[in-house]
PDB file of C-alpha atoms in Angstrom:
ATOM      1  CA  LEU X   1      -0.011  -0.138   0.064  1.00 54.00           C
ATOM      2  CA  SER X   2       2.881   2.334   0.300  1.00 48.00           C
ATOM      3  CA  GLU X   3       6.177   2.482  -1.457  1.00 45.00           C
ATOM      4  CA  SER X   4       9.057   1.208   0.494  1.00 47.00           C
ATOM      5  CA  LYS X   5      12.637  -0.035  -0.349  1.00 50.00           C
ATOM      6  CA  HIS X   6      11.975  -2.799   2.111  1.00 56.00           C
ATOM      7  CA  GLU X   7      13.996  -6.029   1.279  1.00 57.00           C
ATOM      8  CA  PRO X   8      11.802  -9.258   1.603  1.00 57.00           C
ATOM      9  CA  GLY X   9      12.811 -11.432   4.399  1.00 57.00           C
ATOM     10  CA  GLN X  10      13.902  -8.615   6.469  1.00 60.00           C
ATOM     11  CA  PRO X  11      12.093  -7.033   9.264  1.00 59.00           C
ATOM     12  CA  SER X  12      10.521  -3.597   7.860  1.00 56.00           C
ATOM     13  CA  HIS X  13      11.581  -1.664  10.974  1.00 58.00           C
ATOM     14  CA  GLY X  14      13.860  -2.232  14.041  1.00 58.00           C
ATOM     15  CA  CYS X  15      12.178  -5.237  15.252  1.00 69.00           C
ATOM     16  CA  SER X  16      13.977  -7.411  18.134  1.00 62.00           C
ATOM     17  CA  ALA X  17      11.858 -10.449  17.207  1.00 60.00           C
ATOM     18  CA  ALA X  18      13.396 -10.862  13.810  1.00 60.00           C
ATOM     19  CA  GLY X  19      13.989 -14.395  12.604  1.00 68.00           C
ATOM     20  CA  GLU X  20      12.099 -17.384  13.717  1.00 83.00           C
ATOM     21  CA  PHE X  21       9.662 -16.886  16.352  1.00 87.00           C
ATOM     22  CA  ALA X  22       6.219 -18.027  17.579  1.00 92.00           C
ATOM     23  CA  VAL X  23       3.487 -16.071  19.342  1.00 94.00           C
ATOM     24  CA  LYS X  24       0.346 -17.202  21.078  1.00 96.00           C
ATOM     25  CA  LEU X  25      -2.627 -14.735  21.676  1.00 95.00           C
ATOM     26  CA  GLU X  26      -5.861 -15.569  23.206  1.00 97.00           C
ATOM     27  CA  LEU X  27      -8.733 -12.965  22.682  1.00 96.00           C
ATOM     28  CA  ALA X  28     -12.460 -12.792  23.575  1.00 98.00           C
ATOM     29  CA  SER X  29     -14.866 -13.001  20.587  1.00 98.00           C
ATOM     30  CA  ASP X  30     -15.668  -9.320  21.128  1.00 98.00           C
ATOM     31  CA  PRO X  31     -15.688  -6.909  17.983  1.00 97.00           C
ATOM     32  CA  LYS X  32     -14.237  -4.487  20.173  1.00 96.00           C
ATOM     33  CA  LEU X  33     -11.000  -6.265  20.302  1.00 97.00           C
ATOM     34  CA  LEU X  34     -10.378  -6.183  16.874  1.00 97.00           C
ATOM     35  CA  GLY X  35      -8.568  -3.253  16.638  1.00 96.00           C
ATOM     36  CA  ILE X  36      -6.215  -4.513  19.185  1.00 96.00           C
ATOM     37  CA  ALA X  37      -5.844  -7.887  17.333  1.00 96.00           C
ATOM     38  CA  ARG X  38      -4.940  -5.912  14.195  1.00 96.00           C
ATOM     39  CA  ALA X  39      -2.042  -3.886  15.724  1.00 96.00           C
ATOM     40  CA  ALA X  40      -0.687  -7.059  17.184  1.00 95.00           C
ATOM     41  CA  ILE X  41      -0.969  -9.048  13.846  1.00 95.00           C
ATOM     42  CA  GLU X  42       0.390  -6.266  11.799  1.00 95.00           C
ATOM     43  CA  GLU X  43       3.441  -5.939  14.159  1.00 94.00           C
ATOM     44  CA  MET X  44       4.027  -9.697  13.969  1.00 93.00           C
ATOM     45  CA  ALA X  45       3.862  -9.683  10.080  1.00 94.00           C
ATOM     46  CA  ARG X  46       6.337  -6.790  10.078  1.00 92.00           C
ATOM     47  CA  CYS X  47       8.656  -8.644  12.347  1.00 90.00           C
ATOM     48  CA  ALA X  48       8.560 -11.946  10.243  1.00 91.00           C
ATOM     49  CA  GLY X  49       9.889  -9.620   7.272  1.00 91.00           C
ATOM     50  CA  PHE X  50       6.892  -8.847   5.244  1.00 93.00           C
ATOM     51  CA  SER X  51       6.531  -5.536   3.715  1.00 93.00           C
ATOM     52  CA  GLU X  52       4.098  -2.864   4.734  1.00 93.00           C
ATOM     53  CA  ASP X  53       1.573  -3.718   1.978  1.00 93.00           C
ATOM     54  CA  ASP X  54       1.936  -7.542   2.695  1.00 95.00           C
ATOM     55  CA  SER X  55       1.654  -7.064   6.565  1.00 95.00           C
ATOM     56  CA  TYR X  56      -1.789  -4.864   6.022  1.00 96.00           C
ATOM     57  CA  ALA X  57      -3.091  -7.548   3.408  1.00 96.00           C
ATOM     58  CA  ILE X  58      -2.195 -10.469   6.138  1.00 97.00           C
ATOM     59  CA  THR X  59      -3.722  -8.222   8.892  1.00 97.00           C
ATOM     60  CA  LEU X  60      -6.892  -7.705   6.744  1.00 97.00           C
ATOM     61  CA  ALA X  61      -7.261 -11.443   5.797  1.00 97.00           C
ATOM     62  CA  LEU X  62      -6.670 -12.431   9.607  1.00 97.00           C
ATOM     63  CA  CYS X  63      -9.541 -10.005  10.669  1.00 96.00           C
ATOM     64  CA  GLU X  64     -11.778 -11.424   8.144  1.00 96.00           C
ATOM     65  CA  ALA X  65     -11.124 -14.812   9.478  1.00 96.00           C
ATOM     66  CA  LEU X  66     -11.729 -13.485  13.115  1.00 97.00           C
ATOM     67  CA  THR X  67     -14.835 -11.829  12.023  1.00 95.00           C
ATOM     68  CA  ASN X  68     -16.061 -15.007  10.451  1.00 93.00           C
ATOM     69  CA  ILE X  69     -15.487 -16.893  13.756  1.00 95.00           C
ATOM     70  CA  ILE X  70     -17.378 -14.093  15.770  1.00 95.00           C
ATOM     71  CA  ARG X  71     -20.446 -14.140  13.343  1.00 93.00           C
ATOM     72  CA  HIS X  72     -20.731 -17.551  12.180  1.00 92.00           C
ATOM     73  CA  ALA X  73     -18.833 -19.945  14.821  1.00 94.00           C
ATOM     74  CA  TYR X  74     -19.845 -17.977  17.912  1.00 96.00           C
ATOM     75  CA  GLU X  75     -23.042 -16.409  16.285  1.00 94.00           C
ATOM     76  CA  GLY X  76     -22.235 -13.002  17.910  1.00 94.00           C
ATOM     77  CA  ARG X  77     -21.472 -14.225  21.432  1.00 97.00           C
ATOM     78  CA  THR X  78     -18.792 -11.849  22.754  1.00 97.00           C
ATOM     79  CA  ASP X  79     -17.600 -13.754  25.611  1.00 98.00           C
ATOM     80  CA  GLN X  80     -15.961 -16.864  23.949  1.00 98.00           C
ATOM     81  CA  GLY X  81     -12.357 -17.418  23.370  1.00 98.00           C
ATOM     82  CA  ILE X  82     -10.270 -17.440  20.207  1.00 98.00           C
ATOM     83  CA  GLN X  83      -6.756 -18.607  20.070  1.00 98.00           C
ATOM     84  CA  LEU X  84      -4.279 -17.325  17.477  1.00 97.00           C
ATOM     85  CA  THR X  85      -0.993 -18.981  16.967  1.00 97.00           C
ATOM     86  CA  PHE X  86       1.548 -17.157  15.074  1.00 95.00           C
ATOM     87  CA  ARG X  87       4.634 -18.862  13.959  1.00 95.00           C
ATOM     88  CA  CYS X  88       7.367 -17.369  11.728  1.00 93.00           C
ATOM     89  CA  LEU X  89       9.262 -20.255   9.993  1.00 90.00           C
ATOM     90  CA  GLY X  90      12.014 -18.376   8.211  1.00 83.00           C
ATOM     91  CA  ASP X  91      10.437 -18.404   4.734  1.00 89.00           C
ATOM     92  CA  ARG X  92       6.891 -18.380   5.665  1.00 93.00           C
ATOM     93  CA  LEU X  93       4.550 -17.420   8.286  1.00 95.00           C
ATOM     94  CA  GLU X  94       1.898 -19.831   9.556  1.00 97.00           C
ATOM     95  CA  ILE X  95      -1.110 -18.574  11.515  1.00 97.00           C
ATOM     96  CA  ILE X  96      -3.570 -20.856  13.342  1.00 98.00           C
ATOM     97  CA  LEU X  97      -6.897 -19.608  14.630  1.00 97.00           C
ATOM     98  CA  SER X  98      -8.913 -21.959  16.658  1.00 97.00           C
ATOM     99  CA  ASP X  99     -12.157 -21.657  18.577  1.00 97.00           C
ATOM    100  CA  ASN X 100     -14.805 -23.920  20.191  1.00 97.00           C
ATOM    101  CA  GLY X 101     -17.936 -22.493  18.477  1.00 96.00           C
ATOM    102  CA  ARG X 102     -20.275 -23.967  16.214  1.00 94.00           C
ATOM    103  CA  GLY X 103     -18.632 -26.250  13.487  1.00 91.00           C
ATOM    104  CA  PHE X 104     -17.963 -23.729  10.840  1.00 80.00           C
ATOM    105  CA  ASP X 105     -16.243 -24.383   7.532  1.00 79.00           C
ATOM    106  CA  PRO X 106     -15.280 -21.101   5.793  1.00 74.00           C
ATOM    107  CA  GLU X 107     -15.699 -22.947   2.549  1.00 75.00           C
ATOM    108  CA  GLU X 108     -19.405 -23.435   3.278  1.00 75.00           C
ATOM    109  CA  VAL X 109     -19.745 -19.447   2.721  1.00 73.00           C
ATOM    110  CA  GLU X 110     -20.805 -18.713  -0.818  1.00 74.00           C
ATOM    111  CA  ILE X 111     -18.493 -16.248  -2.368  1.00 74.00           C
ATOM    112  CA  PRO X 112     -20.672 -13.776  -3.977  1.00 73.00           C
ATOM    113  CA  PRO X 113     -19.985 -13.170  -7.895  1.00 75.00           C
ATOM    114  CA  LEU X 114     -17.218 -10.775  -7.796  1.00 69.00           C
ATOM    115  CA  GLY X 115     -18.322  -7.246  -8.494  1.00 68.00           C
ATOM    116  CA  GLU X 116     -22.146  -7.967  -7.597  1.00 75.00           C
ATOM    117  CA  LEU X 117     -23.765  -6.070  -4.902  1.00 78.00           C
ATOM    118  CA  ARG X 118     -24.337  -8.758  -2.247  1.00 75.00           C
ATOM    119  CA  PRO X 119     -24.333  -8.016   1.419  1.00 68.00           C
ATOM    120  CA  GLY X 120     -21.578 -10.331   2.335  1.00 72.00           C
ATOM    121  CA  GLY X 121     -19.528 -13.371   1.699  1.00 79.00           C
ATOM    122  CA  TRP X 122     -16.385 -11.536   0.750  1.00 87.00           C
ATOM    123  CA  GLY X 123     -14.271 -12.219   3.600  1.00 90.00           C
ATOM    124  CA  ARG X 124     -13.399 -15.792   2.559  1.00 89.00           C
ATOM    125  CA  HIS X 125     -12.533 -14.352  -1.005  1.00 89.00           C
ATOM    126  CA  ILE X 126     -10.110 -11.959   0.762  1.00 94.00           C
ATOM    127  CA  ILE X 127      -8.647 -14.776   2.808  1.00 95.00           C
ATOM    128  CA  THR X 128      -7.779 -17.002  -0.076  1.00 92.00           C
ATOM    129  CA  GLN X 129      -6.582 -13.892  -2.363  1.00 93.00           C
ATOM    130  CA  VAL X 130      -4.039 -13.029   0.323  1.00 95.00           C
ATOM    131  CA  MET X 131      -3.000 -16.389   1.875  1.00 96.00           C
ATOM    132  CA  ASP X 132      -0.911 -19.015  -0.042  1.00 96.00           C
ATOM    133  CA  GLU X 133      -2.498 -21.797   1.691  1.00 96.00           C
ATOM    134  CA  VAL X 134      -5.932 -22.068   3.780  1.00 95.00           C
ATOM    135  CA  GLN X 135      -6.987 -25.214   5.405  1.00 95.00           C
ATOM    136  CA  TYR X 136     -10.074 -25.839   7.683  1.00 94.00           C
ATOM    137  CA  GLU X 137     -10.413 -28.740  10.070  1.00 94.00           C
ATOM    138  CA  ARG X 138     -12.830 -29.632  12.776  1.00 94.00           C
ATOM    139  CA  ARG X 139     -11.059 -31.290  15.629  1.00 94.00           C
ATOM    140  CA  GLN X 140     -13.526 -32.656  18.026  1.00 92.00           C
ATOM    141  CA  GLU X 141     -15.196 -29.611  19.451  1.00 93.00           C
ATOM    142  CA  THR X 142     -12.655 -27.072  18.028  1.00 96.00           C
ATOM    143  CA  ASN X 143     -12.657 -25.229  14.683  1.00 96.00           C
ATOM    144  CA  VAL X 144      -8.955 -25.110  13.476  1.00 97.00           C
ATOM    145  CA  LEU X 145      -8.169 -22.722  10.682  1.00 96.00           C
ATOM    146  CA  ARG X 146      -4.448 -22.854   9.382  1.00 97.00           C
ATOM    147  CA  MET X 147      -3.111 -20.180   6.897  1.00 97.00           C
ATOM    148  CA  VAL X 148       0.257 -19.886   5.535  1.00 97.00           C
ATOM    149  CA  LYS X 149       1.837 -16.798   3.956  1.00 96.00           C
ATOM    150  CA  ARG X 150       5.273 -17.341   2.146  1.00 95.00           C
ATOM    151  CA  LEU X 151       7.648 -14.495   2.459  1.00 91.00           C
ATOM    152  CA  ASN X 152       9.107 -14.582  -1.464  1.00 69.00           C
ATOM    153  CA  ARG X 153       5.797 -15.151  -3.045  1.00 48.00           C
ATOM    154  CA  ALA X 154       6.302 -11.725  -4.793  1.00 50.00           C
ATOM    155  CA  GLU X 155       9.526 -12.887  -6.266  1.00 35.00           C
ATOM    156  CA  ARG X 156       8.383 -16.211  -7.285  1.00 36.00           C
ATOM    157  CA  THR X 157       5.385 -14.968  -9.165  1.00 40.00           C
ATOM    158  CA  GLY X 158       6.882 -11.649 -10.274  1.00 39.00           C
ATOM    159  CA  ASP X 159       3.492 -10.260  -8.721  1.00 44.00           C
TER     160      ASP X 159
ATOM    161  CA  MET P   1     -13.755   5.584  14.023  1.00 96.00           C
ATOM    162  CA  GLN P   2     -15.422   9.153  13.656  1.00 97.00           C
ATOM    163  CA  ILE P   3     -18.030   9.813  11.231  1.00 98.00           C
ATOM    164  CA  ALA P   4     -19.534  13.460  10.539  1.00 98.00           C
ATOM    165  CA  THR P   5     -21.687  14.891   7.598  1.00 98.00           C
ATOM    166  CA  ARG P   6     -21.721  18.297   6.286  1.00 98.00           C
ATOM    167  CA  GLN P   7     -23.570  19.855   3.414  1.00 97.00           C
ATOM    168  CA  ALA P   8     -22.313  21.219   0.166  1.00 97.00           C
ATOM    169  CA  GLY P   9     -24.971  22.349  -2.242  1.00 95.00           C
ATOM    170  CA  GLU P  10     -27.127  19.395  -2.946  1.00 95.00           C
ATOM    171  CA  SER P  11     -24.580  16.888  -1.794  1.00 97.00           C
ATOM    172  CA  THR P  12     -24.256  15.537   1.700  1.00 98.00           C
ATOM    173  CA  ILE P  13     -20.746  14.740   2.374  1.00 98.00           C
ATOM    174  CA  VAL P  14     -19.955  11.853   4.916  1.00 98.00           C
ATOM    175  CA  ASP P  15     -16.377  11.990   6.365  1.00 98.00           C
ATOM    176  CA  VAL P  16     -15.229   8.756   7.830  1.00 98.00           C
ATOM    177  CA  VAL P  17     -11.909   8.942   9.942  1.00 98.00           C
ATOM    178  CA  GLY P  18     -10.143   5.678  11.156  1.00 97.00           C
ATOM    179  CA  ASP P  19     -10.958   1.978  11.039  1.00 97.00           C
ATOM    180  CA  ILE P  20     -14.115   0.460   9.575  1.00 97.00           C
ATOM    181  CA  ASP P  21     -14.678  -3.232  10.845  1.00 96.00           C
ATOM    182  CA  LEU P  22     -17.312  -5.389  12.326  1.00 96.00           C
ATOM    183  CA  TYR P  23     -17.406  -3.243  15.508  1.00 97.00           C
ATOM    184  CA  ASN P  24     -18.168   0.148  13.922  1.00 95.00           C
ATOM    185  CA  SER P  25     -19.570  -0.762  10.490  1.00 96.00           C
ATOM    186  CA  PRO P  26     -23.132  -0.857  11.855  1.00 96.00           C
ATOM    187  CA  GLU P  27     -22.572   2.925  12.920  1.00 98.00           C
ATOM    188  CA  VAL P  28     -21.576   3.568   9.181  1.00 98.00           C
ATOM    189  CA  ARG P  29     -24.592   1.871   8.003  1.00 97.00           C
ATOM    190  CA  LYS P  30     -26.777   3.694  10.222  1.00 98.00           C
ATOM    191  CA  VAL P  31     -25.573   7.061   9.121  1.00 98.00           C
ATOM    192  CA  LEU P  32     -25.789   6.203   5.402  1.00 98.00           C
ATOM    193  CA  LEU P  33     -29.261   4.617   5.444  1.00 98.00           C
ATOM    194  CA  GLY P  34     -30.432   7.567   7.698  1.00 98.00           C
ATOM    195  CA  LEU P  35     -29.455   9.964   5.094  1.00 98.00           C
ATOM    196  CA  LEU P  36     -30.828   7.980   2.289  1.00 98.00           C
ATOM    197  CA  LYS P  37     -34.040   6.601   3.619  1.00 97.00           C
ATOM    198  CA  GLU P  38     -35.102   8.985   6.409  1.00 97.00           C
ATOM    199  CA  LYS P  39     -33.723  12.570   5.255  1.00 97.00           C
ATOM    200  CA  ARG P  40     -33.963  11.196   1.652  1.00 98.00           C
ATOM    201  CA  VAL P  41     -30.882  13.393   0.495  1.00 98.00           C
ATOM    202  CA  PRO P  42     -30.535  13.348  -3.226  1.00 97.00           C
ATOM    203  CA  ARG P  43     -26.661  12.885  -3.252  1.00 97.00           C
ATOM    204  CA  VAL P  44     -24.320  11.059  -0.568  1.00 98.00           C
ATOM    205  CA  VAL P  45     -20.691  11.589  -0.978  1.00 98.00           C
ATOM    206  CA  VAL P  46     -18.395   9.536   1.257  1.00 98.00           C
ATOM    207  CA  ASN P  47     -14.999  10.574   1.981  1.00 98.00           C
ATOM    208  CA  LEU P  48     -12.645   7.731   2.398  1.00 98.00           C
ATOM    209  CA  LYS P  49      -9.355   9.711   2.489  1.00 98.00           C
ATOM    210  CA  SER P  50      -8.822   9.086   6.226  1.00 98.00           C
ATOM    211  CA  VAL P  51      -9.842   5.590   6.401  1.00 98.00           C
ATOM    212  CA  LYS P  52      -6.780   3.554   7.623  1.00 96.00           C
ATOM    213  CA  TYR P  53      -8.324   0.246   7.764  1.00 97.00           C
ATOM    214  CA  ILE P  54     -11.648  -1.196   6.141  1.00 97.00           C
ATOM    215  CA  ASP P  55     -12.701  -4.880   5.787  1.00 96.00           C
ATOM    216  CA  SER P  56     -15.525  -6.629   4.202  1.00 94.00           C
ATOM    217  CA  SER P  57     -17.941  -5.548   6.900  1.00 94.00           C
ATOM    218  CA  GLY P  58     -17.243  -1.883   6.009  1.00 96.00           C
ATOM    219  CA  VAL P  59     -17.569  -2.757   2.491  1.00 95.00           C
ATOM    220  CA  ALA P  60     -20.984  -4.307   3.210  1.00 94.00           C
ATOM    221  CA  SER P  61     -22.071  -1.032   4.723  1.00 96.00           C
ATOM    222  CA  LEU P  62     -21.104   0.928   1.766  1.00 96.00           C
ATOM    223  CA  VAL P  63     -22.612  -1.835  -0.602  1.00 95.00           C
ATOM    224  CA  GLU P  64     -25.986  -1.488   1.158  1.00 95.00           C
ATOM    225  CA  GLY P  65     -25.873   2.440   0.682  1.00 97.00           C
ATOM    226  CA  LEU P  66     -25.358   1.951  -2.927  1.00 97.00           C
ATOM    227  CA  LYS P  67     -28.216  -0.573  -3.174  1.00 95.00           C
ATOM    228  CA  VAL P  68     -30.552   1.871  -1.327  1.00 97.00           C
ATOM    229  CA  SER P  69     -29.512   4.736  -3.272  1.00 97.00           C
ATOM    230  CA  ARG P  70     -30.242   2.857  -6.295  1.00 96.00           C
ATOM    231  CA  ASP P  71     -33.734   1.999  -5.144  1.00 96.00           C
ATOM    232  CA  LEU P  72     -34.430   5.532  -4.236  1.00 97.00           C
ATOM    233  CA  ARG P  73     -33.003   6.821  -7.359  1.00 96.00           C
ATOM    234  CA  SER P  74     -30.472   9.038  -5.421  1.00 97.00           C
ATOM    235  CA  ARG P  75     -26.740   9.081  -6.091  1.00 97.00           C
ATOM    236  CA  PHE P  76     -24.031   7.490  -3.890  1.00 98.00           C
ATOM    237  CA  ILE P  77     -20.634   8.656  -4.364  1.00 98.00           C
ATOM    238  CA  LEU P  78     -17.134   7.666  -3.207  1.00 98.00           C
ATOM    239  CA  PHE P  79     -14.099   9.837  -3.266  1.00 98.00           C
ATOM    240  CA  GLY P  80     -10.476   9.803  -1.982  1.00 97.00           C
ATOM    241  CA  LEU P  81     -10.052   6.121  -1.445  1.00 97.00           C
ATOM    242  CA  SER P  82      -7.090   5.750   0.921  1.00 96.00           C
ATOM    243  CA  PRO P  83      -4.735   2.784   0.129  1.00 96.00           C
ATOM    244  CA  ALA P  84      -6.789   0.704   2.584  1.00 96.00           C
ATOM    245  CA  ALA P  85     -10.097   1.366   0.911  1.00 97.00           C
ATOM    246  CA  ARG P  86      -8.887   0.951  -2.636  1.00 96.00           C
ATOM    247  CA  GLU P  87      -7.280  -2.480  -1.516  1.00 95.00           C
ATOM    248  CA  VAL P  88     -10.465  -3.971  -0.073  1.00 95.00           C
ATOM    249  CA  LEU P  89     -12.452  -2.669  -3.083  1.00 94.00           C
ATOM    250  CA  GLU P  90     -10.079  -4.253  -5.588  1.00 93.00           C
ATOM    251  CA  LEU P  91      -9.950  -7.595  -3.703  1.00 91.00           C
ATOM    252  CA  THR P  92     -13.683  -7.802  -3.941  1.00 90.00           C
ATOM    253  CA  ARG P  93     -13.660  -6.265  -7.429  1.00 88.00           C
ATOM    254  CA  LEU P  94     -16.448  -3.859  -6.356  1.00 92.00           C
ATOM    255  CA  ILE P  95     -14.146  -0.730  -7.311  1.00 93.00           C
ATOM    256  CA  LYS P  96     -16.095  -0.733 -10.580  1.00 92.00           C
ATOM    257  CA  VAL P  97     -19.429  -0.943  -9.165  1.00 93.00           C
ATOM    258  CA  PHE P  98     -19.326   2.261  -7.177  1.00 96.00           C
ATOM    259  CA  GLU P  99     -18.970   5.656  -8.596  1.00 96.00           C
ATOM    260  CA  VAL P 100     -15.542   6.855  -7.346  1.00 96.00           C
ATOM    261  CA  TYR P 101     -13.609  10.126  -7.833  1.00 97.00           C
ATOM    262  CA  ASP P 102     -10.129  10.967  -6.741  1.00 96.00           C
ATOM    263  CA  ASN P 103     -10.960  14.175  -4.616  1.00 96.00           C
ATOM    264  CA  GLU P 104     -13.870  16.196  -3.160  1.00 97.00           C
ATOM    265  CA  GLU P 105     -13.955  18.772  -5.877  1.00 96.00           C
ATOM    266  CA  GLU P 106     -14.207  16.153  -8.666  1.00 96.00           C
ATOM    267  CA  ALA P 107     -16.726  14.084  -6.441  1.00 96.00           C
ATOM    268  CA  LEU P 108     -19.086  17.401  -5.940  1.00 95.00           C
ATOM    269  CA  ARG P 109     -18.766  18.207  -9.649  1.00 92.00           C
ATOM    270  CA  GLY P 110     -19.346  14.688 -10.953  1.00 83.00           C
ATOM    271  CA  GLU P 111     -21.897  14.538 -13.592  1.00 68.00           C
ATOM    272  CA  THR P 112     -24.537  12.113 -13.644  1.00 56.00           C
ATOM    273  CA  PRO P 113     -23.180   8.797 -15.079  1.00 53.00           C
ATOM    274  CA  SER P 114     -24.797   7.642 -18.352  1.00 44.00           C
ATOM    275  CA  PRO P 115     -27.434   4.771 -17.420  1.00 46.00           C
TER     276      PRO P 115
END
C-alpha cells in the first residue's frame, strides 16, 4: 500500500523479534477487540519480514477470519475464546486460529460473484486471495483454521 | 472511528476517519441509511481519505448504501480512496461498481453517469 525500499525477508523496521519466532494470543470474541488484534498482527507480520503492503494484507485477511469466527462460529457471542498462534518459520508465516464455536467451515460460505452487490461473503474471498494456503479442520469440538503466507511469493510470481 | 456529515450544495458529504470493521460498521450503515431513507438526501458523497483500515464488514455497509440509493434513485459517490479502501474494493472487485472520484472537488462536480 505504500512505497518502500524494504528487502523481502527482512523486518521492515527495527524489530527485536526478527528471525524465527512464535507468538500465541488469546482473545475474547468481542468485535471491540479487533482493533487491538490488528495492531498485534500487523506488528508480527512486519517482524516476520513482510513489507508494509503484505503486512496490511495479512492483517486484513486474519481479521476477516476473526470476523467470521465471531459472526458464524460464535453467532455474535462476545465472551468466547479465540486462540491465535503465529509462527514465523523463516521462509513463511503460519497462522492458526482456533475456536470452540459451532462447526464452521469457511468453505461453506458462498463467495458472491465478484463485482455483484451482495451484502456479504467477501471475507473468504479476501482470505484466499491474500494467503498461499488455507485449511479448515474440525477437531472434536474445535474449529481449526490454518493459513500460510510465504515470504518470497512476490519474487516467485513476479507479482 | 469518527463519522461526520456536512452539506455542500445538494451533496451531503460523509467524512469517515479511522478504522471500519465489524465493531463500527453498523454505525457507518446507520448514518448512510439515515441520510438516504429518512432524510431522503439526493446525493451522498462518502470521503474515505482518512480510512486507515476497512474490511468486508465496512464494504458491506457501503454496498448497502449503494443499493438503497439505487432503489431511491439518489446518488451514492465515493472519493479519496485511501490505500486501505482501494485494497479492499479491488480485492472484492467492487471498485468498478461504485462511482469513485479522486477528490472532493471532482466528486462534487461529478456528472450523472450515463445509465
